XYZ file of C-alpha atoms in Angstrom:
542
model
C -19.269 38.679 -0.795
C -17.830 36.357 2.075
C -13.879 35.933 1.303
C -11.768 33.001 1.643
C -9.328 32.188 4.142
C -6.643 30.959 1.927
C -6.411 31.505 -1.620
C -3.382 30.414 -3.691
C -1.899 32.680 -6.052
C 0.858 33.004 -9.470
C 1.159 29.155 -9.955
C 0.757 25.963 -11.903
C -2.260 24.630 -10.945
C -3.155 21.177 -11.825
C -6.408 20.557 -11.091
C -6.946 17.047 -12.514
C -10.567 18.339 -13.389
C -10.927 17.569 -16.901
C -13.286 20.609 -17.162
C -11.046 22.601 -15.988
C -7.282 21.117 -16.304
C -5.044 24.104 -15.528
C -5.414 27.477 -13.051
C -3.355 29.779 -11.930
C -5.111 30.423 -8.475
C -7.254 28.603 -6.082
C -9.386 29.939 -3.320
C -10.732 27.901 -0.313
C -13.388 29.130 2.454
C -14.865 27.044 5.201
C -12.768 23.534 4.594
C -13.965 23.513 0.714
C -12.411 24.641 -2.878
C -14.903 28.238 -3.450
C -12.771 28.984 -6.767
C -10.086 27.750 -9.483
C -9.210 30.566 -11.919
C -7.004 32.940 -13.173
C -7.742 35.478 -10.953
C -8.725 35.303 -7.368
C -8.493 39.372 -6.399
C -12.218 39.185 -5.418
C -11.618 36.401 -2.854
C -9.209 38.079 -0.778
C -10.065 40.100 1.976
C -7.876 41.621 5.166
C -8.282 38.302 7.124
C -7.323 36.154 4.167
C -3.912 34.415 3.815
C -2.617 34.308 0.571
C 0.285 32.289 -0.585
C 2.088 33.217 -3.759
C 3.136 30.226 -5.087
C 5.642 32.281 -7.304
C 5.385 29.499 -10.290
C 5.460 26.493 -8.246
C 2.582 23.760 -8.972
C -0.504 23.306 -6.769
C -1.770 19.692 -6.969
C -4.766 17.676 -5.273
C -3.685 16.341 -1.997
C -2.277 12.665 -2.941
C -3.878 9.106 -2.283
C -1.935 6.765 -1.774
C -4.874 3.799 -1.868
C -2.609 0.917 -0.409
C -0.641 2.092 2.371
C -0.499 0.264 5.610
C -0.122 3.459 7.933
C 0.316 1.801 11.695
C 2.432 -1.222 10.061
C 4.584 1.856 8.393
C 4.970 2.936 11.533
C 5.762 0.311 13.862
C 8.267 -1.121 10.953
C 10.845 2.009 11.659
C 12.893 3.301 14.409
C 12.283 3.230 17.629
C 10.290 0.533 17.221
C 12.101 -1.999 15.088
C 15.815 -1.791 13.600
C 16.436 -0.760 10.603
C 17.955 -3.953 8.120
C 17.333 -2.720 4.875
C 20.939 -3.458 4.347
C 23.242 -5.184 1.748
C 24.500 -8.391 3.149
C 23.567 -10.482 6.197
C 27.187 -9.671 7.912
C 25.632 -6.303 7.780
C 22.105 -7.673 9.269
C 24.093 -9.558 11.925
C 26.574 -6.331 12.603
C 23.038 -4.160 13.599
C 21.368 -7.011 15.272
C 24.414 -7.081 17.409
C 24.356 -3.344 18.133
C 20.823 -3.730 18.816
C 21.669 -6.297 21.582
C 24.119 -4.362 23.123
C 21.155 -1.622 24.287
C 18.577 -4.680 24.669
C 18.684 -6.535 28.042
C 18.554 -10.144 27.815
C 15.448 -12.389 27.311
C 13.788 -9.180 25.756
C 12.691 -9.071 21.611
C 14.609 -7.704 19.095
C 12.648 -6.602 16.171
C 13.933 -5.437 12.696
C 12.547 -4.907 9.189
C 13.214 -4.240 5.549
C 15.546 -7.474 4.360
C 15.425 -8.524 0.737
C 16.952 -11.629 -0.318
C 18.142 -9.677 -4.576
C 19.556 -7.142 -2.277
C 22.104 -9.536 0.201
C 25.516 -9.830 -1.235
C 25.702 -13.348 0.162
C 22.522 -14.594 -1.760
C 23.078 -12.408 -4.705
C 26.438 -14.660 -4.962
C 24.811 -17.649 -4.617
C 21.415 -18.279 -5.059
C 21.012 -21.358 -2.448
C 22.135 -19.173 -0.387
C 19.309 -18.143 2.305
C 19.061 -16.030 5.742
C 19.310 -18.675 8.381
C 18.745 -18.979 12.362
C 22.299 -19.753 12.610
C 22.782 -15.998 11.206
C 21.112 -14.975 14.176
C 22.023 -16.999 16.995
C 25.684 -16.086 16.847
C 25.081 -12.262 17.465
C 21.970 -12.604 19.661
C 22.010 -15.979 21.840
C 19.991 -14.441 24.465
C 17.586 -12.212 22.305
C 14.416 -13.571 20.653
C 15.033 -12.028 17.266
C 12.169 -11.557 14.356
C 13.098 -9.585 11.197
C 10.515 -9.152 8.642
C 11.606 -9.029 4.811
C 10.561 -5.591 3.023
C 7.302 -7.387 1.826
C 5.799 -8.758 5.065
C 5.303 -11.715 3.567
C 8.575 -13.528 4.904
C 9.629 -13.223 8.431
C 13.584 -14.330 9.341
C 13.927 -15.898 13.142
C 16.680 -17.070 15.300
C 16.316 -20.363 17.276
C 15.672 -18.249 20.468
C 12.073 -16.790 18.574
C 11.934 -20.423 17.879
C 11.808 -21.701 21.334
C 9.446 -19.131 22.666
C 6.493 -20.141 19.532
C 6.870 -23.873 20.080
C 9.014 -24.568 17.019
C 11.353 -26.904 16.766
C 14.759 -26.543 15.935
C 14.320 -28.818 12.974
C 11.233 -27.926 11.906
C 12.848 -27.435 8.260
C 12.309 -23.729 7.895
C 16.087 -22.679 8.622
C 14.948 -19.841 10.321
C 12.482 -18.499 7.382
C 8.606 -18.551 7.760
C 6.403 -17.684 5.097
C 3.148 -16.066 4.439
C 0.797 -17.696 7.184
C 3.748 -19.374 8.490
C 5.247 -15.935 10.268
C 2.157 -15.699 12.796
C 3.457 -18.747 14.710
C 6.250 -16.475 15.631
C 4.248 -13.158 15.626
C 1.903 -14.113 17.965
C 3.982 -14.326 20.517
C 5.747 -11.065 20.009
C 4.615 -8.423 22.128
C 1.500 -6.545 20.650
C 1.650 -2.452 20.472
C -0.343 -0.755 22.996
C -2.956 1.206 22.648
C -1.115 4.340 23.667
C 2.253 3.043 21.448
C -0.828 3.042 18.296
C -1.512 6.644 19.230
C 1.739 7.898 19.071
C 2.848 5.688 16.151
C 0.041 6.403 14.241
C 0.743 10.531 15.136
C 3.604 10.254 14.132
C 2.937 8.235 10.813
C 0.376 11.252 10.168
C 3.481 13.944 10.071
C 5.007 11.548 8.036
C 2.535 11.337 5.611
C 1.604 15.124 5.333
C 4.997 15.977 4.642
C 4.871 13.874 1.387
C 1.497 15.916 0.297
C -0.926 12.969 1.188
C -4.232 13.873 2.919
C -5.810 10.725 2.070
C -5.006 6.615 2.374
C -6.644 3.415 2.168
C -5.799 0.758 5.393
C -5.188 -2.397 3.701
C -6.879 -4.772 5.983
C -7.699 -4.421 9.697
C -9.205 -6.978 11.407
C -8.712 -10.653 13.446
C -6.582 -11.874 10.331
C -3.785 -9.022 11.275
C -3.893 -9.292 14.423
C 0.163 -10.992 13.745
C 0.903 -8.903 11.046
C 3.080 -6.339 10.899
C 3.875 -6.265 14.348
C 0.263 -6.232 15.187
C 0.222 -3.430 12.954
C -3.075 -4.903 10.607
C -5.405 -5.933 13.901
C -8.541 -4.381 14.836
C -7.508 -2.194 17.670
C -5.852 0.005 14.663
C -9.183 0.848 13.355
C -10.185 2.040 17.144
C -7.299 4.462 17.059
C -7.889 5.969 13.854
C -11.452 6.628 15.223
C -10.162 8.348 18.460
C -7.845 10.121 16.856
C -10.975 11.427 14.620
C -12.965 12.084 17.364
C -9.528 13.914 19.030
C -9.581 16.584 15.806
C -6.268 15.033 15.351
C -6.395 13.280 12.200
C -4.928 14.522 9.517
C -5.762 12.563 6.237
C -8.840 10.573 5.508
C -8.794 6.796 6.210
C -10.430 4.312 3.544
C -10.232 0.610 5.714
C -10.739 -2.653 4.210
C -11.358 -4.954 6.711
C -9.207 -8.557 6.834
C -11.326 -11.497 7.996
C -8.378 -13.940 7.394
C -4.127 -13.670 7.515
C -1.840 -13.867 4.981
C -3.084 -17.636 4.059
C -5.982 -19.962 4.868
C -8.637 -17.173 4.140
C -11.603 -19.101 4.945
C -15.110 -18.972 4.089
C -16.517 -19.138 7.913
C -13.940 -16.262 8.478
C -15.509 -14.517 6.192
C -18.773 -15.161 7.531
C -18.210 -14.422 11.183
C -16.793 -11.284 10.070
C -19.933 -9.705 7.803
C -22.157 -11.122 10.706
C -20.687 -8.820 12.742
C -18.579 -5.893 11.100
C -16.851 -2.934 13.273
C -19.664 -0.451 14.429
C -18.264 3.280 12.313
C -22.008 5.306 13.105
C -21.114 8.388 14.952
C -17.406 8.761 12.860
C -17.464 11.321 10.195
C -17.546 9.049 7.123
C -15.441 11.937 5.382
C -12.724 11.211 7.967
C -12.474 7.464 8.831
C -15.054 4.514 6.627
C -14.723 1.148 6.079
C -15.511 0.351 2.361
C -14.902 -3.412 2.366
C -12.736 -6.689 2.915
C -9.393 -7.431 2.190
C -8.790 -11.146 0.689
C -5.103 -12.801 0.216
C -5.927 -15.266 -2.837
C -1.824 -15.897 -3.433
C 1.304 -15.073 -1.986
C 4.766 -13.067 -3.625
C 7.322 -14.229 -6.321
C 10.608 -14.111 -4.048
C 8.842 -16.618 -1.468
C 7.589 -18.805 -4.785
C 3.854 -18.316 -2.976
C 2.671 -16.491 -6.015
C 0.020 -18.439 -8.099
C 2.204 -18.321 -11.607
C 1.531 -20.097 -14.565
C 5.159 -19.875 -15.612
C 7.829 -22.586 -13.603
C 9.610 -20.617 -10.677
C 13.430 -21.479 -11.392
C 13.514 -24.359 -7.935
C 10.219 -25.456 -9.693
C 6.766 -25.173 -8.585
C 3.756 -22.597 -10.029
C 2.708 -21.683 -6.143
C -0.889 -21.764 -5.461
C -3.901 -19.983 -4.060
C -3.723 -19.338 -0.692
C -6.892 -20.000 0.624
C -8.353 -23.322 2.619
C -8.245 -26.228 0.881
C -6.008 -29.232 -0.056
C -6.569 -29.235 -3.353
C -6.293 -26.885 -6.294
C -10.120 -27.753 -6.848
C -11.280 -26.715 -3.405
C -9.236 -23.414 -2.879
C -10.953 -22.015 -6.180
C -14.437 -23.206 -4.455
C -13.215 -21.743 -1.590
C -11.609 -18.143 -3.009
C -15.229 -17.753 -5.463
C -17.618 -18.232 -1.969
C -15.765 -15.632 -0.347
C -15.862 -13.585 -2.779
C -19.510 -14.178 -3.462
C -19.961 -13.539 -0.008
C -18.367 -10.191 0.261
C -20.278 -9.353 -2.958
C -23.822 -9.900 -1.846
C -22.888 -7.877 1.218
C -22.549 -5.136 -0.823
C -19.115 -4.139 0.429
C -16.085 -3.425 -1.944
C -13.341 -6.832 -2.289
C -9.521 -5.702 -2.590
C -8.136 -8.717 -3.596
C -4.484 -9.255 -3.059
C -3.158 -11.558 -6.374
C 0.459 -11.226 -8.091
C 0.151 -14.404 -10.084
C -0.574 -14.760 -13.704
C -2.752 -17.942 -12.767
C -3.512 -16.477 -9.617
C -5.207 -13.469 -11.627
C -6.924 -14.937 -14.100
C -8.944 -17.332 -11.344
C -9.743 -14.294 -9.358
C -10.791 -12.565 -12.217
C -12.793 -15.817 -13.523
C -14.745 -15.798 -10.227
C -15.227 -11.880 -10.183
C -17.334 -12.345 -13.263
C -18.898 -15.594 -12.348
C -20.353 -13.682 -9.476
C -21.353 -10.546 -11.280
C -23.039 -12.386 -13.545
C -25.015 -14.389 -11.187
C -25.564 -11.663 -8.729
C -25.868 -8.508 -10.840
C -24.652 -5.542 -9.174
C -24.318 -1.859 -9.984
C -20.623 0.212 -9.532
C -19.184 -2.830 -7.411
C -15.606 -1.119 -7.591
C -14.156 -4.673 -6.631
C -9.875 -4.497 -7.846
C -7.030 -6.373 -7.421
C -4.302 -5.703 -5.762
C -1.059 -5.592 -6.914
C -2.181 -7.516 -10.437
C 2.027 -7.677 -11.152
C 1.708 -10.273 -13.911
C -2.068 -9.386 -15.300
C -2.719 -10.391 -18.584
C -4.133 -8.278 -21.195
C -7.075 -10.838 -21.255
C -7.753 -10.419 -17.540
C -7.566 -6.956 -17.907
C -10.045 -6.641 -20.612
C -12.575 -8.281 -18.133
C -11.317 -6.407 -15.381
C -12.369 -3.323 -17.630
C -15.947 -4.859 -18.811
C -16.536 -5.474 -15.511
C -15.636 -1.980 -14.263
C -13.396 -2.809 -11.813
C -10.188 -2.117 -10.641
C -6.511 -2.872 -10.336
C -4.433 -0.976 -7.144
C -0.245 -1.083 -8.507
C 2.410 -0.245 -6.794
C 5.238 1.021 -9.624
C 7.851 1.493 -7.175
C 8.162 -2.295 -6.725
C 8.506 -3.038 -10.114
C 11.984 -0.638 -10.315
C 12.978 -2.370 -7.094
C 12.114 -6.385 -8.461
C 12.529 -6.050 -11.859
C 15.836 -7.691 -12.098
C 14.799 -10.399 -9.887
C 11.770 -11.016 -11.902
C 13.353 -11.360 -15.490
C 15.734 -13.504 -13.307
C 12.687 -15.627 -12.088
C 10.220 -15.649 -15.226
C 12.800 -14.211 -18.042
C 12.338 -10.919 -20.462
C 8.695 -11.438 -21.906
C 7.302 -12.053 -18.087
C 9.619 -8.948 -16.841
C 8.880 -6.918 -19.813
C 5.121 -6.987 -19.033
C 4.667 -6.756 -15.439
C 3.191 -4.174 -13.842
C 1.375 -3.329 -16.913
C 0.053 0.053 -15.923
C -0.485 1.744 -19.823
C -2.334 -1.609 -20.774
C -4.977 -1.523 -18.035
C -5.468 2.419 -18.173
C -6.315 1.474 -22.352
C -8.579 -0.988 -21.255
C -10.659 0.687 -19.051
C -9.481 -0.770 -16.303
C -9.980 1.678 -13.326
C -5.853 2.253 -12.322
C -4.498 3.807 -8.728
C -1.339 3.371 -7.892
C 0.322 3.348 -4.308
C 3.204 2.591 -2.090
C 2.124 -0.480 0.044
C 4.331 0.859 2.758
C 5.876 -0.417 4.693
C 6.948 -2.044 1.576
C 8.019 0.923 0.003
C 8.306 4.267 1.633
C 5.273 6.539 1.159
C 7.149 8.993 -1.636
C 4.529 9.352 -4.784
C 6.950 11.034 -6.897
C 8.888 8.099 -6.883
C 6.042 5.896 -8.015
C 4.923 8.616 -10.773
C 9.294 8.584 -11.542
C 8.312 4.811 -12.322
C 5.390 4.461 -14.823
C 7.135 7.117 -16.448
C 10.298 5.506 -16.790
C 9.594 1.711 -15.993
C 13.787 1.502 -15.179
C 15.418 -0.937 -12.486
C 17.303 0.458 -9.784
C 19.861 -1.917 -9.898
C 20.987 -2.185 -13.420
C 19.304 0.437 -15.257
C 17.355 -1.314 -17.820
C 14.170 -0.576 -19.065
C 11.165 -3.182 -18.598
C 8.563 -3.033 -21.550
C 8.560 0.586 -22.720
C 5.657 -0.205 -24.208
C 4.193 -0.066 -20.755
C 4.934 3.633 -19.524
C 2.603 6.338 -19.245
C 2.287 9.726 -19.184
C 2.698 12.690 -16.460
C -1.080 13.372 -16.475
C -1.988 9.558 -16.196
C 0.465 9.146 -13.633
C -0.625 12.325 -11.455
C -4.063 11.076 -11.855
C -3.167 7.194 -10.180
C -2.537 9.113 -7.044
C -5.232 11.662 -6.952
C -8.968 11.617 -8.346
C -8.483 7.657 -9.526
C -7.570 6.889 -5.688
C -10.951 8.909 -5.081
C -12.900 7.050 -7.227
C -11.316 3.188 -6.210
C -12.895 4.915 -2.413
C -16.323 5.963 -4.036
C -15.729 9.246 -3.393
C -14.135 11.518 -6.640
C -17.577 13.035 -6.586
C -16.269 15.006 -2.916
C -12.440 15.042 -2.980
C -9.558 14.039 -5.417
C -9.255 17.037 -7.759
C -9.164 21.062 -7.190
C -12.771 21.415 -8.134
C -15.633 24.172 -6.432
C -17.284 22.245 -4.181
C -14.568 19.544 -2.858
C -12.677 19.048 0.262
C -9.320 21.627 0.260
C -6.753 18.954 0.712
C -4.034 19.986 -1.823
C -0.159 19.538 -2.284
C 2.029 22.410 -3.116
C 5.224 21.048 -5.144
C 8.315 22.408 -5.500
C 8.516 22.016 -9.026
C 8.520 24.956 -11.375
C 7.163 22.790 -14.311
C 5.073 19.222 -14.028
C 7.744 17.874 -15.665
C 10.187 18.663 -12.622
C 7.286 17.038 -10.196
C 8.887 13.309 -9.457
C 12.381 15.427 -8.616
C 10.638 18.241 -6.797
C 9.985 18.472 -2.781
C 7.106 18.800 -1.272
C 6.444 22.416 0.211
C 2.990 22.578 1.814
C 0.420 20.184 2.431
C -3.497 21.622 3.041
C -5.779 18.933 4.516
C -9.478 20.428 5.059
C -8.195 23.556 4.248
C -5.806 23.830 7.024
C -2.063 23.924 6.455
C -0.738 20.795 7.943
C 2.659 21.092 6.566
C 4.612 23.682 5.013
C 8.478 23.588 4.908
C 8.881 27.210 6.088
C-alpha cells in the first residue's frame, strides 16, 4: 500500500459529508483526501507527516463566494489609509497625517467610512461628509475616500478639479454608485507589478483565515474605476500568472462585470459575451470564470436600493440599469439577463431591494420559462430584504441567494432606523431561504467586511447588532451545521463544483482548515491554526 503524506490524527473532524458527518482522522496523498475514519495507522508510513490535532476540529477549507480579493487588498495599508473611524474630526485628523508624508499635488486615498458609525451624523442625521471636511486638512492633496461599501466615494474639491467637476455640482463632496468613477478614473490605476504583490499578499491573508477557495465578484471593463481599479480586467491576468507561477494559493471562481456600479447596459453586455477573456491553458481547478456579474440596484445608506418601503428623506430608489423610466430599466435588466442566460454562463445578480428582488426574480423565471435550462445556478446577491415569496421562486427555480451575515450585525440598527422593526426583523433572512430550498452561501464581500468566517457563522447564529445588542428576527437564525455548510460545500456547489472540493470526502481536493476550537461550538471564537490548500500546508501558526 502507497502511504499518505499527511494524515491528520485525534480530532473533531467535520467533514460536511452527509455520508459521513464526523471522523476522527483524515489522510491525504498526492493533493487529494485518500481516507476519513477513525483510524488512519495503515496510512502512515516513515515519510509521512502526521499532525495530532490533540482534539482540535478539522474542517473543509472555507469559501468565501463573494470576496473581492485585489479590491481587499488595495483598500488597506500601504495602499490607502485606514478611516474606518468614529467621527469625521477623526477622518480629517488621519487625512492630515497622511498629508504630512504625501508631497503635494500627489493622491491621497483612504477607505472604510460609514455614515451610522460618524459621531457627527449619528447626532444629526442631515448631517453628511462634505468637501469642505477635506479641503481644510488637505488643500494641496487630491483626496478620495471610499465608504466601507464601495458604493459611495467622499472627495475634496481638489479630486474635484482634477475629474472636471464643478464646485457646485450639488454633490457636497459625495458621489454615488456610478457617480464615483468620474473621480476614479482619474486616480492612478495599480500596476501590474503593485497587482502581484497586492494580490500575494491578499493570498497570506486569506490562508491565515482557513480559506483555500473565493469567488471574484466581477472583473471586467465595468471595474475598471472600482475599487481603486481593483474590479478591472488586468486582475483576472494576474490571478492567471500567478497560477501559471505555482503561486496561487486558493482557487479563484470570477464573474465577469460587463457594466459599473449603474447603467448596466444591454450592448455592454453584448460586447462582452462576443468576446469573453480567453482561460484555455489555466487549470480550471485553479482560476475559471463561471459567469457575469449584473448591478440591478444600489445600497440602503445611499437610498439607491430598489425598496418598496419609503426611505425616511423619501424616495423607493430604483433599478440601476439604462433607462429613464421605471418601464425601460425592467426591459433593460430582463434582456441582460436573458442574454447571459442563453450564453449559458452563471448571472450573480447584485439586488438589496425588496422591489428590487422581486423584479429580478420576476425576470429570472420569465426567462427560464421561455428558455428552459438545466442546473442554471443563477443567485442573487446580497437578497437583504428578500421576501419569503421571492424566495419560494428562488427555490423552484433552483437558484441561489449569496448573504453576507456580517453586514446585517453591522446595519441592523441603521436599517430598523430606515425601514422600522418588521423590515429589520426580516432581513437577511438566511433560515427562511435554507427552508425553502433556496441554495444559501454566505460570504464577506470584503473589502466590505474583513474576510473572518467565524464572524459571519457568529452572525446567523446569533442575528445580534454590534452597536446596541439587540436581536433582529430570531426567527431567522440557524444552526452551527447550516452555518459551517454556507462557507464550505454550499460555496462549492453556487461554483459547480461540490462534486471535486467543499467537504473532507475520498476523492476531493485536500484544502482543509484546522480550528482551534476544542468543540464546534467554540468554532466562531476559535483561531485558525493551519490551513492545507492542495494538500500542502500553506499556513500553520507554529
Amino acid at each position: 500500500m502507497t502511504h499518505a503524506d499527511l494524515v491528520f490524527v485525534n480530532g473533531t473532524v467535520l467533514t460536511m459529508d452527509a455520508d459521513l458527518p464526523l471522523a476522527s482522522t483524515v489522510a491525504v496523498r498526492d493533493g487529494v483526501i485518500a481516507h476519513t475514519g477513525a483510524d488512519a495507522r495503515e496510512w502512515i508510513g516513515p515519510r509521512t507527516e502526521v499532525v495530532d490535532l490533540g482534539g482540535r476540529v478539522l474542517l473543509p477549507g472555507i469559501n468565501d463566494s463573494h470576496l473581492h480579493a485585489c479590491g481587499f487588498g488595495l483598500n488597506r495599508p500601504p495602499f490607502s489609509v485606514d478611516v474606518a473611524l468614529g467621527s469625521i474630526a477623526a477622518v480629517r485628523a488621519a487625512v492630515a497625517d497622511a498629508v504630512r508624508h504625501t508631497p503635494p499635488g500627489e493622491w491621497i486615498r483612504g477607505t472604510g467610512w460609514d455614515t451610522s458609525t460618524l459621531a457627527e451624523c449619528v447626532a444629526n442625521s442631515r448631517r453628511q461628509p462634505t468637501a469642505a471636511d477635506l479641503d481644510e486638512v488637505a488643500p494641496d492633496h487630491p483626496v478620495l475616500l471610499q465608504d466601507f461599501s464601495g458604493h459611495v466615494t467622499w472627495v475634496n474639491s481638489r479630486a474635484l478639479e482634477l475629474a472636471g467637476i464643478p464646485g457646485d455640482h450639488g454633490h457636497g463632496g459625495l458621489l454615488h454608485d456610478g457617480d464615483q468613477a468620474a473621480v476614479q478614473r482619474v486616480l492612478p490605476s495599480p500596476t501590474p507589478r503593485e497587482r502581484v504583490q497586492v494580490l500575494r499578499d491578499v493570498l497570506a491573508t486569506l490562508n491565515r483565515e482557513g480559506i483555500t477557495s473565493f469567488t471574484e465578484p466581477g472583473l471586467g471593463p465595468g471595474g475598471e474605476h472600482s475599487f481603486f481599479g481593483g474590479m478591472g480586467a488586468g486582475v483576472l491576468d494576474t490571478f492567471t500568472g500567478l497560477a501559471a507561477a505555482g503561486e496561487l494559493t486558493a482557487r479563484v471562481s470570477v464573474l465577469g462585470l460587463p457594466s459599473p456600479m449603474s447603467g448596466a447596459s444591454v450592448a455592454e453586455t453584448a460586447a462582452y459575451l462576443a468576446a469573453p477573456p480567453d482561460l484555455s491553458g489555466v487549470d480550471p481547478r485553479l482560476v475559471r470564470l463561471l459567469g457575469v456579474k449584473v448591478f440591478a440596484d444600489g445600497i440602503p445608506p445611499s437610498g439607491t436600493a430598489w425598496m418598496h418601503e419609503e426611505y425616511p428623506s423619501g424616495g423607493h430608489g430604483s433599478l440601476c440599469v439604462h433607462g429613464h423610466t421605471e418601464a425601460a430599466r425592467g426591459e433593460e435588466l430582463a434582456e441582460i439577463l436573458r442574454l447571459v442566460h442563453t450564453a449559458g454562463l452563471q448571472l450573480g445578480i447584485h439586488v438589496i431591494g425588496s422591489r428590487g428582488i422581486d423584479s429580478v426574480v420576476d425576470a429570472l423565471a420569465a426567462v427560464a420559462r421561455e428558455h428552459p435550462r438545466p442546473d442554471a445556478r443563477h443567485y442573487l446577491i446580497h437578497g437583504q430584504f428578500a421576501s419569503r415569496t421571492a424566495l419560494a421562486r428562488l427555490g423552484e427555480l433552483g437558484y441561489g441567494i449569496n448573504m453576507q451575515p456580517a453586514i446585517q450585525g453591522l446595519l441592523s440598527d441603521q436599517m430598523r432606523e430606515m425601514f422600522g422593526d418588521e423590515a429589520a426583523d426580516n432581513e437577511w433572512p438566511a433560515r427562511s431561504a435554507l427552508d425553502l430550498g433556496v441554495a444559501t452561501a454566505c460570504s464577506s464581500d470584503a473589502p466590505v467586511t474583513f474576510p473572518d468566517w467565524r464572524a459571519g457563522v457568529a452572525s446567523l447564529l446569533s442575528r445580534t447588532s454590534k452597536a446596541s445588542g439587540r436581536v433582529a428576527g430570531a426567527w431567522e437564525r440557524i444552526g452551527l451545521e447550516e452555518a459551517l455548510r454556507c462557507y464550505t460545500i454550499n460555496g462549492a456547489r453556487q461554483d459547480f463544483a461540490e462534486t471535486w472540493k467543499g467537504s473532507i470526502t475520498p476523492g476531493k481536493v485536500a484544502d482543509l482548515c484546522v480550528s482551534g476550537a476544542r468543540t464546534p461550538e467554540d468554532i466562531p471564537s476559535a483561531p485558525v491554526e493551519m490551513t492545507v490548500f492542495d494538500g500542502s500546508v500553506v499556513f500553520s501558526a507554529g
